mmCIF file of C-alpha atoms in Angstrom:
data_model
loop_
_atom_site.group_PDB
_atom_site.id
_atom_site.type_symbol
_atom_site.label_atom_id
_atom_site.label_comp_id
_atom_site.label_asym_id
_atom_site.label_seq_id
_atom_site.Cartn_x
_atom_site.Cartn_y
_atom_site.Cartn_z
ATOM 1 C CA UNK A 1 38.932 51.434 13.101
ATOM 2 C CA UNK A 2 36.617 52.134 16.065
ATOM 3 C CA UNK A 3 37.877 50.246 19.144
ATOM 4 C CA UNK A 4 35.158 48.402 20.994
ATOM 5 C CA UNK A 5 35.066 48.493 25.015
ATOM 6 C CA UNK A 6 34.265 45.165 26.693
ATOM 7 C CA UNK A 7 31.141 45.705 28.453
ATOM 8 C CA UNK A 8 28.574 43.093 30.646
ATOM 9 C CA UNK A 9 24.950 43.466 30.547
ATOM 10 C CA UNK A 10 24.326 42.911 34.304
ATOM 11 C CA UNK A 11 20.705 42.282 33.834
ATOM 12 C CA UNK A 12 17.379 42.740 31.853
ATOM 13 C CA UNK A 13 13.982 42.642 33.989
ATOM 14 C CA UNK A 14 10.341 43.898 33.178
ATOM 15 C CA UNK A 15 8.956 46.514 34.215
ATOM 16 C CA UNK A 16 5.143 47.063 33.979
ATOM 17 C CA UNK A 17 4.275 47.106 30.402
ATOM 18 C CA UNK A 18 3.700 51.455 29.332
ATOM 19 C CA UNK A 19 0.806 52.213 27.062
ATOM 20 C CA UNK A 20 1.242 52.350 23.153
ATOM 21 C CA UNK A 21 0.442 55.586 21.781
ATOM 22 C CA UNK A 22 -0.573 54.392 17.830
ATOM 23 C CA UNK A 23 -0.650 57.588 15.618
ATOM 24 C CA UNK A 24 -2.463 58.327 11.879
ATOM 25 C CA UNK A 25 -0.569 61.171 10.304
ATOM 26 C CA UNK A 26 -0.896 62.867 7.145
ATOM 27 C CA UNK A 27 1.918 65.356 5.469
ATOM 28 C CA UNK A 28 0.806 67.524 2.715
ATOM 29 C CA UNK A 29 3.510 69.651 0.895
ATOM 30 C CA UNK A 30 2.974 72.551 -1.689
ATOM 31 C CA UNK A 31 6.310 74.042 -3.234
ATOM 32 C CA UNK A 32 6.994 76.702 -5.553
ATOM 33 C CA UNK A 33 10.658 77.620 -7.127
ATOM 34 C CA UNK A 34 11.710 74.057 -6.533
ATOM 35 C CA UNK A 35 13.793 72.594 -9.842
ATOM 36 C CA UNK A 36 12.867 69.131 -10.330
ATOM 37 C CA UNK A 37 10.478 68.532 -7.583
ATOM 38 C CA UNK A 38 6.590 67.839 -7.778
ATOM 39 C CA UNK A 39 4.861 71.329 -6.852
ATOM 40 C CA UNK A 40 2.579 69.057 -4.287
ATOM 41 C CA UNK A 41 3.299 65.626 -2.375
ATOM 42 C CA UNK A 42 1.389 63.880 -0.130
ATOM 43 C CA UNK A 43 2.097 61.208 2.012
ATOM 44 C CA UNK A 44 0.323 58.955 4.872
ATOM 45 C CA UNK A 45 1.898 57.519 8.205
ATOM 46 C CA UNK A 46 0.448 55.111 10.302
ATOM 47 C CA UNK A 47 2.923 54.501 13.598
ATOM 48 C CA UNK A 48 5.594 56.383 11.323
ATOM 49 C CA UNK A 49 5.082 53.897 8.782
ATOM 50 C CA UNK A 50 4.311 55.038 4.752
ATOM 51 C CA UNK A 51 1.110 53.860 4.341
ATOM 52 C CA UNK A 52 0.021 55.933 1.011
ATOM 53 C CA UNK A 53 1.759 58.631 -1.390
ATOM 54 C CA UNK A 54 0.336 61.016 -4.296
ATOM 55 C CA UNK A 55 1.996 63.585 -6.119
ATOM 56 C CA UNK A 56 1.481 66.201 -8.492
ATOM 57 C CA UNK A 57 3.501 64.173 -11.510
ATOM 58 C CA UNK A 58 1.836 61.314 -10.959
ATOM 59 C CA UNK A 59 -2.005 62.073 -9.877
ATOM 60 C CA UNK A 60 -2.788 58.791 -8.396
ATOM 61 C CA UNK A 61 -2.448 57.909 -4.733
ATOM 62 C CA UNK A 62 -0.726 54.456 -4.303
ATOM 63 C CA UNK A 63 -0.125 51.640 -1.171
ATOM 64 C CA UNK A 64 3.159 51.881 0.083
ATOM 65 C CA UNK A 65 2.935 48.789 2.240
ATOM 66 C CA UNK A 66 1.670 45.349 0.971
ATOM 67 C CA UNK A 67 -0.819 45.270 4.312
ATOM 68 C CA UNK A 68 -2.771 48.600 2.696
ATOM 69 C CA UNK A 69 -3.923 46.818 -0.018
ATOM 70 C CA UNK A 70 -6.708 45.127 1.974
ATOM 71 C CA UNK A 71 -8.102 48.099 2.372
ATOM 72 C CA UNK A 72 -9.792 47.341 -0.885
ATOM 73 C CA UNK A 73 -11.220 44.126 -0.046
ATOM 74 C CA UNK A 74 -13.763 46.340 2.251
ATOM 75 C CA UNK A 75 -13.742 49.872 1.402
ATOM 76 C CA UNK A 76 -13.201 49.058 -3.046
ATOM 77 C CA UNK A 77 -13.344 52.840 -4.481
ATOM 78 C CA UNK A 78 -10.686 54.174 -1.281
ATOM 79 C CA UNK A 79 -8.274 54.435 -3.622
ATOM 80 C CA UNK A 80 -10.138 56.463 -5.906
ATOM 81 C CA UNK A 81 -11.508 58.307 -3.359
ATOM 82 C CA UNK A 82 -7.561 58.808 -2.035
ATOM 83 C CA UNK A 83 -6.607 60.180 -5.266
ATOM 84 C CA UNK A 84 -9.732 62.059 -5.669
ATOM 85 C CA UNK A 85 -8.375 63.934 -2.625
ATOM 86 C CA UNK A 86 -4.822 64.121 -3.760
ATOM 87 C CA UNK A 87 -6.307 65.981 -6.914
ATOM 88 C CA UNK A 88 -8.502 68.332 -4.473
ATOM 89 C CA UNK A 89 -5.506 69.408 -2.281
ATOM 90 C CA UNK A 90 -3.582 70.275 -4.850
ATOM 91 C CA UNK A 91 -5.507 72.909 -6.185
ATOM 92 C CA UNK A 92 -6.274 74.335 -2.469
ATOM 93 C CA UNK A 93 -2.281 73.777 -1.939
ATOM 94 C CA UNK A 94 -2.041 76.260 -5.055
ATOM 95 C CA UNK A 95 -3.707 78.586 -3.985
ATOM 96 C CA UNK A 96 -2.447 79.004 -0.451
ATOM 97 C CA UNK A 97 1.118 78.997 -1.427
ATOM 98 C CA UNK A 98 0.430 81.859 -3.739
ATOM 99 C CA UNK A 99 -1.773 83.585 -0.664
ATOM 100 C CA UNK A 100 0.928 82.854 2.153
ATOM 101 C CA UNK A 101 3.996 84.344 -0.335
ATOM 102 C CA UNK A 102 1.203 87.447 -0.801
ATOM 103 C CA UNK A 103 1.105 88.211 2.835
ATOM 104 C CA UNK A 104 4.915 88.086 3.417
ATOM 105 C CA UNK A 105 5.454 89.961 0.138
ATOM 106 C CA UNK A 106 7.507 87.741 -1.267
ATOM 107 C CA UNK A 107 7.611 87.466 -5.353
ATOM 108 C CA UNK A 108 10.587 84.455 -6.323
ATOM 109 C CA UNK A 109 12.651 82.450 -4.677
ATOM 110 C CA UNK A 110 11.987 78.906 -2.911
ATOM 111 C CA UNK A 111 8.917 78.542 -0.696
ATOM 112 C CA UNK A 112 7.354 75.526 0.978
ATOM 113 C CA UNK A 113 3.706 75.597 2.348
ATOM 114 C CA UNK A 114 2.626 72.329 4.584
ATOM 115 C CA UNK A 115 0.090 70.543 6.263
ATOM 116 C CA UNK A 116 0.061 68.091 9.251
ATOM 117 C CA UNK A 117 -2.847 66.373 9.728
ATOM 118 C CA UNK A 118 -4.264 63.328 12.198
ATOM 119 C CA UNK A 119 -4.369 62.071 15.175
ATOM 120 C CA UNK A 120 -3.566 60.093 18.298
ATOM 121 C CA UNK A 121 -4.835 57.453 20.130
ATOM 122 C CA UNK A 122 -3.936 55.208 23.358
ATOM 123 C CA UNK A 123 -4.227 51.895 23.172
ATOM 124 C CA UNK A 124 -4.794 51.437 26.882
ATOM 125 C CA UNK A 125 -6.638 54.375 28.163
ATOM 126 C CA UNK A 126 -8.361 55.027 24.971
ATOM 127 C CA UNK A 127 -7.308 58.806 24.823
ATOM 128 C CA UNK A 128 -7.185 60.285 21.031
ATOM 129 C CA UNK A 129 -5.813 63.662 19.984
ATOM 130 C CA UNK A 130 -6.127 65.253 17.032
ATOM 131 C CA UNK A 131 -3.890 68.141 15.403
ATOM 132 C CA UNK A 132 -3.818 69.963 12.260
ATOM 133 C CA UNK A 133 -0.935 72.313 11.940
ATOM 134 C CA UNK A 134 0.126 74.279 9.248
ATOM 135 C CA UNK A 135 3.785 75.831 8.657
ATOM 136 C CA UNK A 136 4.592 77.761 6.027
ATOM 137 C CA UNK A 137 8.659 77.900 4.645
ATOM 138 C CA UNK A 138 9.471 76.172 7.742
ATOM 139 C CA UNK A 139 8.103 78.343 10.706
ATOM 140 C CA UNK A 140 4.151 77.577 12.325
ATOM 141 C CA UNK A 141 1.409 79.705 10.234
ATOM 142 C CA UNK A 142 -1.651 78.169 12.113
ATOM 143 C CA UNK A 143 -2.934 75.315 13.939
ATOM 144 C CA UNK A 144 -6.215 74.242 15.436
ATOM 145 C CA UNK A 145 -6.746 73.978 19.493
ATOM 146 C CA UNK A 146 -9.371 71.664 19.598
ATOM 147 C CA UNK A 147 -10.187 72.460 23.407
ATOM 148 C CA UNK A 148 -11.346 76.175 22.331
ATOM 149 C CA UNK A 149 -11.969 75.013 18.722
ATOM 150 C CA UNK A 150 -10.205 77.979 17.241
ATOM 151 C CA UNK A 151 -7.240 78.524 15.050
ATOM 152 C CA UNK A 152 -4.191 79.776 16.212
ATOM 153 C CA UNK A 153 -2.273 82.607 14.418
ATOM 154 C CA UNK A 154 1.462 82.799 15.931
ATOM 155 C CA UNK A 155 2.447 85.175 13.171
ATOM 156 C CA UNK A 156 0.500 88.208 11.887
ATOM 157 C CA UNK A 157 0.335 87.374 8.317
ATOM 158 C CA UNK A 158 -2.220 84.551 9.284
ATOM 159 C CA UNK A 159 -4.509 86.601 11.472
ATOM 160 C CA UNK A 160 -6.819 86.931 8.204
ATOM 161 C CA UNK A 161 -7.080 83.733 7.327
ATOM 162 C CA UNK A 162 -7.738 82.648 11.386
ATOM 163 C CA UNK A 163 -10.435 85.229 11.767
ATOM 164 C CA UNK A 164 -11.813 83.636 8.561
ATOM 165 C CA UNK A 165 -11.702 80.173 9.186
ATOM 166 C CA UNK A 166 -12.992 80.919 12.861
ATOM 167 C CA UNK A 167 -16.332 82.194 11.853
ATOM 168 C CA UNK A 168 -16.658 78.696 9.731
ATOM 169 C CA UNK A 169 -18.301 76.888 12.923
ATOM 170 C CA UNK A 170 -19.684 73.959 10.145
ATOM 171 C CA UNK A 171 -15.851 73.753 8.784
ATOM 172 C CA UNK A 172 -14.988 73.516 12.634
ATOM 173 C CA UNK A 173 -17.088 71.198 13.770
ATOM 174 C CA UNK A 174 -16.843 69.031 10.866
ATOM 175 C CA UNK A 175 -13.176 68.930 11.698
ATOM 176 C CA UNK A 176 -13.340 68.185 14.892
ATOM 177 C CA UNK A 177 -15.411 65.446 14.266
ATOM 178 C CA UNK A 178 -13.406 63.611 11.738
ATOM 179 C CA UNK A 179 -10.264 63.948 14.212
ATOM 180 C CA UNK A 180 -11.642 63.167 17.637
ATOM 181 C CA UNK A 181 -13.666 60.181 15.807
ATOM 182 C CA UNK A 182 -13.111 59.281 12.004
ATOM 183 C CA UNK A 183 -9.405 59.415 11.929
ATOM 184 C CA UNK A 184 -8.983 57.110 15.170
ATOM 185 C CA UNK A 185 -11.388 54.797 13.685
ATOM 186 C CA UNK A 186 -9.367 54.437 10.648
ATOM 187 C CA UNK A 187 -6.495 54.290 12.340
ATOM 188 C CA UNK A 188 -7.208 50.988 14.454
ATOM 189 C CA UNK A 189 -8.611 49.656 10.897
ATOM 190 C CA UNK A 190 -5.145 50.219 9.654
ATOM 191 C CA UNK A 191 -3.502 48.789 12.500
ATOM 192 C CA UNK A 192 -5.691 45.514 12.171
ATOM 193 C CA UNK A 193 -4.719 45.401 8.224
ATOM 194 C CA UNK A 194 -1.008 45.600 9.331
ATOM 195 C CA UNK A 195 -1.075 44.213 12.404
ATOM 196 C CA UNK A 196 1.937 41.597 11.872
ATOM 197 C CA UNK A 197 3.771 44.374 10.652
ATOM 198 C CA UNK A 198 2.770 46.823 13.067
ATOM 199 C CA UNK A 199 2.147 45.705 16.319
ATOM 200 C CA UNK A 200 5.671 43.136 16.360
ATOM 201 C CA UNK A 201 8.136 44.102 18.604
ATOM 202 C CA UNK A 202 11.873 43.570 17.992
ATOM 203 C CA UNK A 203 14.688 43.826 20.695
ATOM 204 C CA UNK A 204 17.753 45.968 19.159
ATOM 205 C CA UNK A 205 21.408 44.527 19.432
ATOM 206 C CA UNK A 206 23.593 47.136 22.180
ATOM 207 C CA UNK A 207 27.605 47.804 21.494
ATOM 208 C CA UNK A 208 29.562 49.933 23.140
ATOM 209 C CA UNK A 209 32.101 51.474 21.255
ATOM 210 C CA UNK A 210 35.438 54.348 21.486
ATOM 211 C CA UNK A 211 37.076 55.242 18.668
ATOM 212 C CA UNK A 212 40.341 56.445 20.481
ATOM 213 C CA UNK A 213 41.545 56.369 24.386
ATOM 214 C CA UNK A 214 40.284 60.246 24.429
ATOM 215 C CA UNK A 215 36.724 60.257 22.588
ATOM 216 C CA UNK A 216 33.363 60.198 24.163
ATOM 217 C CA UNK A 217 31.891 56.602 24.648
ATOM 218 C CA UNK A 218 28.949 56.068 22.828
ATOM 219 C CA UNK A 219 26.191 53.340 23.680
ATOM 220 C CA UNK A 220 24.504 52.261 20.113
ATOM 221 C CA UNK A 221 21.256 50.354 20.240
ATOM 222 C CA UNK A 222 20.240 48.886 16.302
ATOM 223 C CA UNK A 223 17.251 46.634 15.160
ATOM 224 C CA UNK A 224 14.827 48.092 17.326
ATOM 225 C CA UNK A 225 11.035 48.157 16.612
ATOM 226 C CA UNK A 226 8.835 50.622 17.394
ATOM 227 C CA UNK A 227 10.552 53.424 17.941
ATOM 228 C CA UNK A 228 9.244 54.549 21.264
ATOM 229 C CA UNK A 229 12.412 53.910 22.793
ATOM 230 C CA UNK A 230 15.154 55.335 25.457
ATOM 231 C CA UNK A 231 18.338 55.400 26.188
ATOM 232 C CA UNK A 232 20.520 56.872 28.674
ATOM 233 C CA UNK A 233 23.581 57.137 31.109
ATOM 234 C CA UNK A 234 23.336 56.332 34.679
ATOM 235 C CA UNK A 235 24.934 55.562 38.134
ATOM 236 C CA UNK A 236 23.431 54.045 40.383
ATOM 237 C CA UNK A 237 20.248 53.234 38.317
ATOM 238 C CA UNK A 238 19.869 57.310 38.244
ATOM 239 C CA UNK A 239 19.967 58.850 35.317
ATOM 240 C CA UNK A 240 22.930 61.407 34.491
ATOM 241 C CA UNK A 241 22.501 64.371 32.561
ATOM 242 C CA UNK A 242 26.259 65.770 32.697
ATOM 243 C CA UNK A 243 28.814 65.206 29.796
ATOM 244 C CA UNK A 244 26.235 62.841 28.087
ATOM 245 C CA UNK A 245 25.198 63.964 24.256
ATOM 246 C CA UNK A 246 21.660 61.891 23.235
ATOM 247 C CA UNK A 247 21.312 61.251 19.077
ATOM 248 C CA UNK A 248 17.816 60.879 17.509
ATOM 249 C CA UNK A 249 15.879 57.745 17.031
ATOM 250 C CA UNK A 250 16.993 57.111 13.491
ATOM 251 C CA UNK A 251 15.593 54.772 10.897
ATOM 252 C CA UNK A 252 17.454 51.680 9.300
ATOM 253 C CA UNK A 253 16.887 50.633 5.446
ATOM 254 C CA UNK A 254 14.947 47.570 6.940
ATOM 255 C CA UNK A 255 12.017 49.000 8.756
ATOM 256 C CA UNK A 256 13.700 48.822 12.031
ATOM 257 C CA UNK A 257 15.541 51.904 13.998
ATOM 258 C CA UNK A 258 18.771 52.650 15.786
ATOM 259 C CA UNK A 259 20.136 55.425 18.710
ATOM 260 C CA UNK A 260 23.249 56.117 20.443
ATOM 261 C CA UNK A 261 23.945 58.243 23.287
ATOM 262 C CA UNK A 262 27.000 59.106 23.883
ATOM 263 C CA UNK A 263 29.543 60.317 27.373
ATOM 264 C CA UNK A 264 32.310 62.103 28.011
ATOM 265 C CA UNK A 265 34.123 60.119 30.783
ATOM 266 C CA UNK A 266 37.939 61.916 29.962
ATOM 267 C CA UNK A 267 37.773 63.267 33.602
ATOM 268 C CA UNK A 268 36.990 60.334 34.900
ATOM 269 C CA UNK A 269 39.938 57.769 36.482
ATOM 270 C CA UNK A 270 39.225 54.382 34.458
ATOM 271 C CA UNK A 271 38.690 52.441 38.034
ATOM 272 C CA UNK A 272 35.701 54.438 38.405
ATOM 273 C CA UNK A 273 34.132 53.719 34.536
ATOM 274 C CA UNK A 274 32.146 50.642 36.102
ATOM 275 C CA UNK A 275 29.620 52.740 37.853
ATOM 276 C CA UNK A 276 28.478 54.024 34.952
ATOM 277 C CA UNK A 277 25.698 52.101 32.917
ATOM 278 C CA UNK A 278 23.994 52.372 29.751
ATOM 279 C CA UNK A 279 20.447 51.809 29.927
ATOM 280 C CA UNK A 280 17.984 51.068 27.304
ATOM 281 C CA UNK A 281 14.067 50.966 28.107
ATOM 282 C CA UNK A 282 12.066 49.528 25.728
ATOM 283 C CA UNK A 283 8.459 48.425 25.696
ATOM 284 C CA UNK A 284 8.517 47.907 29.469
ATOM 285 C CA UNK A 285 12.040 46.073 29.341
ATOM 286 C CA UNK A 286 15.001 47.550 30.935
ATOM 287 C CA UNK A 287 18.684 46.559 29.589
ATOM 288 C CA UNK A 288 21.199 47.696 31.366
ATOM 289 C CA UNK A 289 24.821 47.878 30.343
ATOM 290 C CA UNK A 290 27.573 48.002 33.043
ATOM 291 C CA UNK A 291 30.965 49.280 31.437
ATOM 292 C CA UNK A 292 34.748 47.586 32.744
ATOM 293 C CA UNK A 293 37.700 49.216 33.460
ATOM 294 C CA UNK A 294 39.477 49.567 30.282
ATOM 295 C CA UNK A 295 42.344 48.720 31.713
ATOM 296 C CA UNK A 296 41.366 45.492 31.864
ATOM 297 C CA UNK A 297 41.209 44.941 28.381
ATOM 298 C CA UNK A 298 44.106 43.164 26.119
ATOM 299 C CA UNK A 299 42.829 43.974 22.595
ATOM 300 C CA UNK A 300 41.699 47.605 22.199
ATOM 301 C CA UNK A 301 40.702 46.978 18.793
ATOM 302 C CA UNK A 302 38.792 44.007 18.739
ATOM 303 C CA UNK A 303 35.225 43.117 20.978
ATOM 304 C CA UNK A 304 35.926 41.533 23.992
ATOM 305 C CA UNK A 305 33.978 40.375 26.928
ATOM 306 C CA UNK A 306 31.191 37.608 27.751
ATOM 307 C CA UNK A 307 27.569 39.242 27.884
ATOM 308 C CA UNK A 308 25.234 37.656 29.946
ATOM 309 C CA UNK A 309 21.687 38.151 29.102
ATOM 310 C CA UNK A 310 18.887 37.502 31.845
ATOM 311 C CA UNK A 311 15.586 38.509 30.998
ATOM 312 C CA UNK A 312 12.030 38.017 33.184
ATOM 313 C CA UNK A 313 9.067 37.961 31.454
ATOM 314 C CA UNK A 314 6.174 37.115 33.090
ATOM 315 C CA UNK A 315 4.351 33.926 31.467
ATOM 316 C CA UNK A 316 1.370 31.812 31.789
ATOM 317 C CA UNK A 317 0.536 30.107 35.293
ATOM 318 C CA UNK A 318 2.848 32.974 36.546
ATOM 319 C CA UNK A 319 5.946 31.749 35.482
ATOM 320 C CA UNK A 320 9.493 33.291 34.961
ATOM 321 C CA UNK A 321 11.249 32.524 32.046
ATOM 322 C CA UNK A 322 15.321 33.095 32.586
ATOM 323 C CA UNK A 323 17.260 33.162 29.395
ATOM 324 C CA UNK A 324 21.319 33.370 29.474
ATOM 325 C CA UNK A 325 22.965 33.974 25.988
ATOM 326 C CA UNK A 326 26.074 35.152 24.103
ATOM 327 C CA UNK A 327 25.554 38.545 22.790
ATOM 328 C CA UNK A 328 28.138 39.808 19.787
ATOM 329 C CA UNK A 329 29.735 43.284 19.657
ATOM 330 C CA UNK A 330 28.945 44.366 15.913
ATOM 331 C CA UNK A 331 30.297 47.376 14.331
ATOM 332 C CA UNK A 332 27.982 50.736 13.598
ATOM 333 C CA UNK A 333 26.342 50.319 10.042
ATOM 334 C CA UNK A 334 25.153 52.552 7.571
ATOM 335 C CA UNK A 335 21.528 53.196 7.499
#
């Protein structure tokens, strides 16, 4: 059983709220030699969130969040027109595969072609980028600068088809069009058709845990939403690079996401342990977490500890808001 460290959160303040960088993202995915497995799935993101799917087996592109369903209510053949493209790809997705496995001369075996498709845009500043990469069996075959508006060839098997696509200015151009100013125009349509969904933000629940005297102490951060989060180590308020090991943002079976970063402090005398600090940043909110000396604690296998919670905000009139609450330790769970 992991044994929890008693920890106080000293204090939560706001910073000045950071920019939301909302994202529309396509995946397309060709396959050939893979047993059980559609030879072509696509899928839609909005904000990392399934909006759409369509595979080979099943030829129709479907909602994948109750929210995308409105989408009818204005636009009523998109669906049709979604699985019209589904149906499109896949023969162009075909074909590639067999191309790309051509120019490696390659013959059997597993081989994955894909597509990443969309676009960026800033909520504040109003900035969009667009990108269109292509990777074939897991390495980059070509992608699209859209300053130069020419395709990319890191490897020389895709020279041919970069030379070709190159001299399509139309193809270009269209492109560049629908990614610099149709995809970010769908994209704040989506986020107004999930916008409950979407644009909520949820403050995650912080433990500190050890699972023995000698193991690296990890700071775990669950319930989180978005997932433009961080989370590091620091004394002082600076951050610390040395002995600390930083996991992925990971996602949780309920939408929201969870991180843990993790530091070695075995060289470190336990009267020192409470200038370190766990800090997680989140949507212009800073939480810090100040850790005790273990030797203070009774119960190595239990959660210990009072944590006191202030957080500013401001509100209307120019108000602060202070909130003090009891925060429980909970054990890691399974995503």
């Amino acid at each position: 059983m992991a044994a929890f460290i008693s920890l106080i959160l000293v204090g939560l303040y706001l910073q000045e709220a950071t920019a939301v960088i909302h994202s529309l993202r396509y995946f397309y995915t060709a396959s050939s030699g893979v047993p059980d497995f559609p030879s072509y799935v696509s899928v839609g993101l909005v904000d990392d969130v399934q909006i759409s799917y369509c595979d080979s087996r099943t030829n129709i592109n479907v909602p994948k969040q109750e929210w995308m369903k409105e989408v009818s209510s204005e636009h009523p053949n998109y669906w049709e027109e979604e699985t019209a493209t589904c149906l499109g790809k896949q023969q162009v997705f075909k074909a590639n595969i067999e191309i790309a496995k051509q120019r490696f001369k390659q013959t059997g075996g597993v081989h994955v072609y894909q597509q990443m498709y969309g676009c960026e845009w800033d909520d504040e500043t109003g900035e969009v980028k667009g990108y269109d990469q292509i990777g074939y069996d897991g390495e980059d075959f070509l992608f699209l600068d859209l300053q130069t508006l020419t395709w990319i060839a890191p490897v020389q098997q895709a020279v041919i088809t970069k030379n070709k696509w190159d001299n399509n200015r139309a193809a270009i151009e269209n492109e560049r069009s629908y990614l610099t100013q149709t995809c970010p125009e769908w994209l704040k349509k989506y986020l107004s058709y999930g916008r409950s969904s979407l644009m909520r933000e949820d403050l995650p629940s912080v433990s500190i845990l050890q699972k023995s005297s000698s193991s690296p102490i990890s700071c775990f951060a669950t319930g989180f939403y978005p997932n433009r989060a961080e989370m590091f180590w620091s004394i002082d308020r600076v951050e610390i690079h040395d002995g600390v090991n930083r996991g992925e943002i990971l996602p949780n079976n309920d939408g929201t996401f969870q991180m843990t970063v993790d530091i070695d402090l075995s060289s470190v005398p336990p009267e020192d342990w409470t200038n370190y600090e766990c800090v997680f940043q989140f949507s212009g909110i800073s939480i810090f977490h100040r850790l005790e000396n273990p030797k203070r604690n009774n119960e190595v296998n239990q959660t210990s500890g009072i944590v006191y919670l202030i957080a500013l905000k401001a509100a209307v009139l120019g108000l602060c808001v202070v909130f003090t609450c009891i925060l429980y330790m909970m054990k890691k769970g399974e995503t």
